[in-house]
Structure formats: C-alpha cells, structure tokens
XYZ file of C-alpha atoms in Angstrom:
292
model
C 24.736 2.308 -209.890
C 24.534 -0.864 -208.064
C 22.599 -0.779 -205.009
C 22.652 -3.469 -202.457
C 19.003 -3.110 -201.555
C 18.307 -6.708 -200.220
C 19.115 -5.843 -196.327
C 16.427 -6.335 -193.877
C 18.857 -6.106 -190.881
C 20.651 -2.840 -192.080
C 19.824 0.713 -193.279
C 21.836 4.138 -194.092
C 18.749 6.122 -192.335
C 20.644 9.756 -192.749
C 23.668 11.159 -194.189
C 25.146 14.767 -193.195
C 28.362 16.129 -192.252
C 30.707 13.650 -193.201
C 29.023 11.064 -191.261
C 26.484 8.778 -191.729
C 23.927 7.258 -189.208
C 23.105 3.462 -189.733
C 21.124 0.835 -188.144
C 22.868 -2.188 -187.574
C 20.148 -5.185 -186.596
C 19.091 -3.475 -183.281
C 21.718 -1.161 -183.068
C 22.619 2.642 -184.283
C 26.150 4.114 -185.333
C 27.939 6.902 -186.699
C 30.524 6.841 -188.079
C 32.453 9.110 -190.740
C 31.733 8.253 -194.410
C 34.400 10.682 -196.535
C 31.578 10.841 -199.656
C 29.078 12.634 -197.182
C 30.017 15.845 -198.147
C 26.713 17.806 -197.948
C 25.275 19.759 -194.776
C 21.725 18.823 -193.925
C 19.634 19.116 -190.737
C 19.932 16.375 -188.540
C 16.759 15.805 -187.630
C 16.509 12.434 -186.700
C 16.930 11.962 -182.404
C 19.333 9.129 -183.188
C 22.177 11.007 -184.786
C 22.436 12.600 -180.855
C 22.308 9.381 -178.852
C 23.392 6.293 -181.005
C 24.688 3.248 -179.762
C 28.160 3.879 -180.915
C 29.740 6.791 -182.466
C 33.440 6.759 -184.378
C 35.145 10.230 -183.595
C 37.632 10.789 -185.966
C 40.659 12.935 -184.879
C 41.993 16.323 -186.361
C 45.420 14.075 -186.068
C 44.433 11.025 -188.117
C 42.640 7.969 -187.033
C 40.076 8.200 -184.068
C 38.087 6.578 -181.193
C 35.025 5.130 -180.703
C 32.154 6.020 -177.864
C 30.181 3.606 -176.925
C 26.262 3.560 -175.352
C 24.675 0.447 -174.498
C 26.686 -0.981 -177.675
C 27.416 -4.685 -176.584
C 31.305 -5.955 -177.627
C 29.477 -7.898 -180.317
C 26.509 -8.608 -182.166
C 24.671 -10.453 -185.165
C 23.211 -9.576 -188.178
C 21.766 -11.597 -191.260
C 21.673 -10.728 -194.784
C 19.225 -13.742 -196.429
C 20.641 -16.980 -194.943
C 24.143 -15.745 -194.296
C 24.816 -14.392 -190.375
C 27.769 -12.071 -189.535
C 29.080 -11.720 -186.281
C 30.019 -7.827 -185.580
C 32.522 -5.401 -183.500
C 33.203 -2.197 -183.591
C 37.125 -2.055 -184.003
C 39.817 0.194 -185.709
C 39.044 3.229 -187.841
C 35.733 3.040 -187.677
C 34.955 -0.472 -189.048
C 32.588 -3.005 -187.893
C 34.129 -6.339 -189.976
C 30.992 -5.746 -192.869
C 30.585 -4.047 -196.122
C 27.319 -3.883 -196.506
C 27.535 -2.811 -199.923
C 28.901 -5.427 -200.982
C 26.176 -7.558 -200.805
C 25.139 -6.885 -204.876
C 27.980 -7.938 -205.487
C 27.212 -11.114 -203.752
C 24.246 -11.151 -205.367
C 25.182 -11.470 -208.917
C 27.829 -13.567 -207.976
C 25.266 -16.429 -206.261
C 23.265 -16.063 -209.016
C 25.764 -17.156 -211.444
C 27.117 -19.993 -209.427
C 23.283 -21.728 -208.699
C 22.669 -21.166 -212.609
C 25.805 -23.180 -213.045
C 25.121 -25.722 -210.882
C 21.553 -26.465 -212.077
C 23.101 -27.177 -215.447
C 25.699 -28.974 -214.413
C 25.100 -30.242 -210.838
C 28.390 -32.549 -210.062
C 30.547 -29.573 -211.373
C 33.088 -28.245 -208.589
C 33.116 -24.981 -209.032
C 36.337 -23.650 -207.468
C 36.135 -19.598 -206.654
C 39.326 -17.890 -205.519
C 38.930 -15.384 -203.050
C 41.678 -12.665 -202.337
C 42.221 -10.073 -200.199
C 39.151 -11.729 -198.446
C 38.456 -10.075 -195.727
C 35.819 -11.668 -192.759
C 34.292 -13.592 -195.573
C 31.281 -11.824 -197.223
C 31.801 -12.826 -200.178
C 33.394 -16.364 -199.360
C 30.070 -16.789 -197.581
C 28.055 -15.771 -200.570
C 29.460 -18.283 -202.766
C 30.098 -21.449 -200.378
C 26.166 -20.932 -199.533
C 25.751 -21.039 -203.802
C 27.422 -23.989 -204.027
C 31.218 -23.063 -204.715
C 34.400 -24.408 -202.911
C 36.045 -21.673 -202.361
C 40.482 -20.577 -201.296
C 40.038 -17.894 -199.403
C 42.938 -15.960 -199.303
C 44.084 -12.826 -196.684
C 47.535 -11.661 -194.716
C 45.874 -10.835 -191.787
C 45.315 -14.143 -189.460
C 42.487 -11.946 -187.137
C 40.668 -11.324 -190.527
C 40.664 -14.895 -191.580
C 39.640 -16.165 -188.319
C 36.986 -13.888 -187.990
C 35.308 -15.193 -191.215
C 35.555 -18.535 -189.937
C 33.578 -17.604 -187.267
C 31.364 -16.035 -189.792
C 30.833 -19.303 -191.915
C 30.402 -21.180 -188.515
C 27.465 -18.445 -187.387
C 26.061 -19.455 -191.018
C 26.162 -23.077 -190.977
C 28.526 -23.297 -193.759
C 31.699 -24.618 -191.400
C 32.087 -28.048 -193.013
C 31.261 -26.283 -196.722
C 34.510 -27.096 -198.720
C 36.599 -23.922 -198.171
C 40.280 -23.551 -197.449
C 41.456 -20.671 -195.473
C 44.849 -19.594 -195.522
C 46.888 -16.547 -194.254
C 49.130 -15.702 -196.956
C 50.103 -12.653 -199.400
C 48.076 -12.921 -201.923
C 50.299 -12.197 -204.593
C 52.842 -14.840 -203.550
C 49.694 -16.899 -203.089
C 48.898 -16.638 -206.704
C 52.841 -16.921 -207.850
C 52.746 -20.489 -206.421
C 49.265 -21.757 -207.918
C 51.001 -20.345 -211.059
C 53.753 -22.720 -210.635
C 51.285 -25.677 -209.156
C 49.315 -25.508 -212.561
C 46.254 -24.639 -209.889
C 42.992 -23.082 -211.671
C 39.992 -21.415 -210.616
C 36.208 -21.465 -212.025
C 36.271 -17.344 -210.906
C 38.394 -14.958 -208.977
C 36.992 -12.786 -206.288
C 39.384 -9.663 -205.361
C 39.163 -6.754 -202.577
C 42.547 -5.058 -202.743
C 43.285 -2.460 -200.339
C 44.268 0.923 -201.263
C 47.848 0.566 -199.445
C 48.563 -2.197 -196.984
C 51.361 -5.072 -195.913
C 51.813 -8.650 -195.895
C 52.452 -11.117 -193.503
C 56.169 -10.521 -194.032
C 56.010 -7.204 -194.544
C 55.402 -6.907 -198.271
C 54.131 -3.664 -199.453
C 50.682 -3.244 -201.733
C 50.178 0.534 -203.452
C 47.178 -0.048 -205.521
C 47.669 2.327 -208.128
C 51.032 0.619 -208.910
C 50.534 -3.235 -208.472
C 46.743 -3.539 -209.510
C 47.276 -3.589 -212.930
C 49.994 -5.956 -212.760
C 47.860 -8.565 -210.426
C 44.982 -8.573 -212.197
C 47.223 -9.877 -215.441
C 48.997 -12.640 -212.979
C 45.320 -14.017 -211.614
C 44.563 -14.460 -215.423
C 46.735 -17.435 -215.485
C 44.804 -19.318 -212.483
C 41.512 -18.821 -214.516
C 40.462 -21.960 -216.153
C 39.704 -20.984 -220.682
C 35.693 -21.671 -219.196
C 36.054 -19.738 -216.220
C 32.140 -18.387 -214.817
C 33.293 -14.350 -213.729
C 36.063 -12.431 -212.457
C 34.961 -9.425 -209.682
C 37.012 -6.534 -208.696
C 36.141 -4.257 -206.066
C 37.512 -0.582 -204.949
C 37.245 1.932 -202.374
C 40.361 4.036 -203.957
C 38.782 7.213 -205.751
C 41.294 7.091 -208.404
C 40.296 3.764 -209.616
C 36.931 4.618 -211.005
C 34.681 2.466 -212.939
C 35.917 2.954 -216.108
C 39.736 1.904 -215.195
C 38.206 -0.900 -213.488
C 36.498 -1.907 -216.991
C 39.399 -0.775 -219.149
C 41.708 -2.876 -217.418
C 39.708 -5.891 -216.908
C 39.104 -5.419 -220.939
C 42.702 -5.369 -221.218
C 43.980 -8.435 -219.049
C 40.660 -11.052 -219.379
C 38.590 -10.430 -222.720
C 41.381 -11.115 -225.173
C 41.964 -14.113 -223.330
C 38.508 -15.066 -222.557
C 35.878 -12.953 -224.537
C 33.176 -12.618 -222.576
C 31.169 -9.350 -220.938
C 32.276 -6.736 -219.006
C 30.307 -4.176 -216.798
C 31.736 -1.978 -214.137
C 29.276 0.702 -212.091
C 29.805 2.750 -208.709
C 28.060 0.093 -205.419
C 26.033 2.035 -203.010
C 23.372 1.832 -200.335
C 19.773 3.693 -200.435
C 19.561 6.173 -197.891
C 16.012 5.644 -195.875
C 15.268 9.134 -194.915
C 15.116 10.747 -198.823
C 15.057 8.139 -200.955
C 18.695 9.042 -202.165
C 21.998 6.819 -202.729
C 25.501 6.723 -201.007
C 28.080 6.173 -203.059
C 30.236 3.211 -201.650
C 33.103 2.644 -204.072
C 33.263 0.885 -207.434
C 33.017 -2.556 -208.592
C 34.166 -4.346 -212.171
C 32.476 -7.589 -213.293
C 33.608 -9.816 -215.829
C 31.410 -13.026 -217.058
C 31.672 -15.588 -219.526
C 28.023 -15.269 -220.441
C-alpha cells in the first residue's frame, strides 16, 4: 500500500463504527468512512465532542453538526496551503490521501527539470477537483490544464493556488467535460508531458452529460492516450469505486499506454496511518504509469 505519511497538519487518530475521527490543523471531525467496518472502543474524549460531526441519514445523504468549527480554515501539506469547508456529504474539499500520489508525481517532474531545465513540461489534469494535485505539480515546476465541470470546484482551487503562492504559476483553468475536453485537443493536435485523472464513480457535466465509471473508464483512458506526447514523463489514475481495484487499474493502463509507450506500471491500494494503533485505512486505489 501507499501511504501518504508526509502530513504534519492532519491525522486519522481512530477508526470505529463506520466513522473515522481526524484532526484537521486545529480542528477534529467525524465523519463516516464506508471501509471502517470494525467495532472498537472509542476511547478517545474527542470522538464525543469534535468540532464537526457528518451524520449520515438512514435515507441517504446527511447533515453536518457543528461545535466551534469556523466556516473555513487552512491547512498545509509541505509548501502547498488548502483552504477548507465542511460542505455536502461529508466532504471538506481535500483528499488527504492523495498526497503520495503527489509525491511521486513532484518527484518525477523536479528530476525532469534538473536534466533538462528550459523543458515545459505540460501536465493535464482531469476531473481536477480543488487542485491537489494541480498544486503538486505547478509547485514542481509543470504548467499544468486543469480540467473540471463543476465551476465551484475550479474556483475553489484557484483559491487554493492563490493561498499557495502559485497564482501567476502557468496554469489554465477551465470548466469543461472532460471528455469533450480531450475530443477537441484530439482534433487541435494538443499534447501533454503526463495526464493526471480523478474520475468519479457516477456524475454529470456541465450540460448534463452522464459519466458511469465502470462503462466509460476504459474507453477514456484509450482517448487521453492520443494527447500524450511518444516521451511523455507518467500517466496517474485514481479510484474510490470498489470495483475498480488495483489490478484493473494496472491491466488496463497495460492495455491502453505500454504498447504505445513501454514503460512501467505499478498500481497499489492509497491509505492513511491511523495514529492510535499504528494501523492503515484503506482510501481507494491508485495506477501509475512512467516512462522510466
């Protein structure tokens, strides 16, 4: 597994009954984490008075309740800064998790440009989110599309890269369906040094497009092949659907990107230590691909 174990500003501390309890900078939540599956004593004082908690509801979906939680805060993760809310189902705008991934990521841009320092290296971001990972590689050295339908999403990371000092980075954010997105940088002869993708297990466009990721993931990750420049750097794929486990996130990344590129594939379950036992949650799967 690959655990994003870098955090100074955040910690699972316990994990029981479906829920987890996390420290966010000076703050405490939580919220309902569907891997927690296990019953152990809660023996920690802030699982009974946290600053926010995330009911969920018998019905679907949920509310949150709130104690001395302010509207928003900040956290840092190395020299990046993320502004935080608590908002719908649960979420907070950051994956923590996620943060190996940017990891590797950064590492393989600043190796690139010490080797080649006047390179541009262009990074295509999709499904992006409020910008983790955009952040991770504009502070590397990338110029990076960032790509999502939602406008909130995209002007929340904005505010983000602004927070970080990486406003005036070279970036281009644009609110667009990312598959159309791609269908036109086919058609513009764009290309990309790497691809960075999030998809969401089920979701809509800005126009109302529909996205079922067990039916159009396979068939994306073979369009985004033909924005990758022959010496592109890596190709990342991340997912919180349980039926796309590592090894169809390798086999399929084998499939669409090695016979066209050679290179190395790995693909492992991301998590997050737990404080209190030493243990790991489980956070989804990622599936790397790199030239090298």
């Amino acid at each position: 597994m690959w655990v994003a174990d870098n955090w100074k500003d955040y910690e699972v501390i316990d994990t029981s009954g479906g829920e987890k309890l996390e420290r966010w900078g000076d703050f405490f939540l939580v919220r309902p984490d569907p891997q927690v599956i296990w019953n152990t004593k809660k023996t920690n004082p802030l699982w009974r008075n946290p600053n926010g908690h995330y009911h969920r509801s018998n019905k679907g979906g949920g509310e949150w309740e709130f104690n001395k939680l302010p509207e928003a805060w900040q956290i840092n993760y190395k020299n990046l800064t993320f502004n935080l809310k608590p908002f719908s189902f649960k979420h907070t705008g950051l994956f923590p998790e996620q943060a190996t991934n940017w990891d590797w990521f950064g590492d393989i841009i600043r190796k690139e440009k010490a080797q080649i320092p006047d390179k541009e290296i262009k990074v295509l971001n999709l499904f992006a989110y409020t910008g983790g990972a955009t952040l991770a590689a504009l502070e590397a050295g990338a110029h990076v599309t960032h790509v999502d339908a939602s406008k909130g999403m995209v002007n929340w990371a904005k505010e983000n890269a602004e927070s970080s000092g990486l406003r005036e980075r070279p970036v281009r954010w644009l609110v667009d369906d990312c598959k159309k997105f791609v269908e036109r940088e086919i058609r513009r002869g764009n290309k990309y040094d790497a691809i960075i993708m999030d998809p969401p297990s089920y979701g809509r466009g800005p126009k109302g497009e529909i996205w079922k990721i067990e039916e159009s993931i396979f068939p994306f990750i073979e369009l985004t092949t033909q924005v990758l420049k022959d010496d592109a750097l890596f190709f990342l794929i991340n997912s919180y659907t349980t039926g796309l486990q590592p090894a169809v996130l390798s086999y399929m990344i084998n499939t669409c990107i090695v016979p066209k590129f050679g290179g190395h594939v790995e693909s492992n379950e991301i998590g997050l230590n737990v404080s209190s036992n030493g243990l790991v949650l489980p956070c989804g799967a990622s599936g790397r691909w790199s030239k090298k």
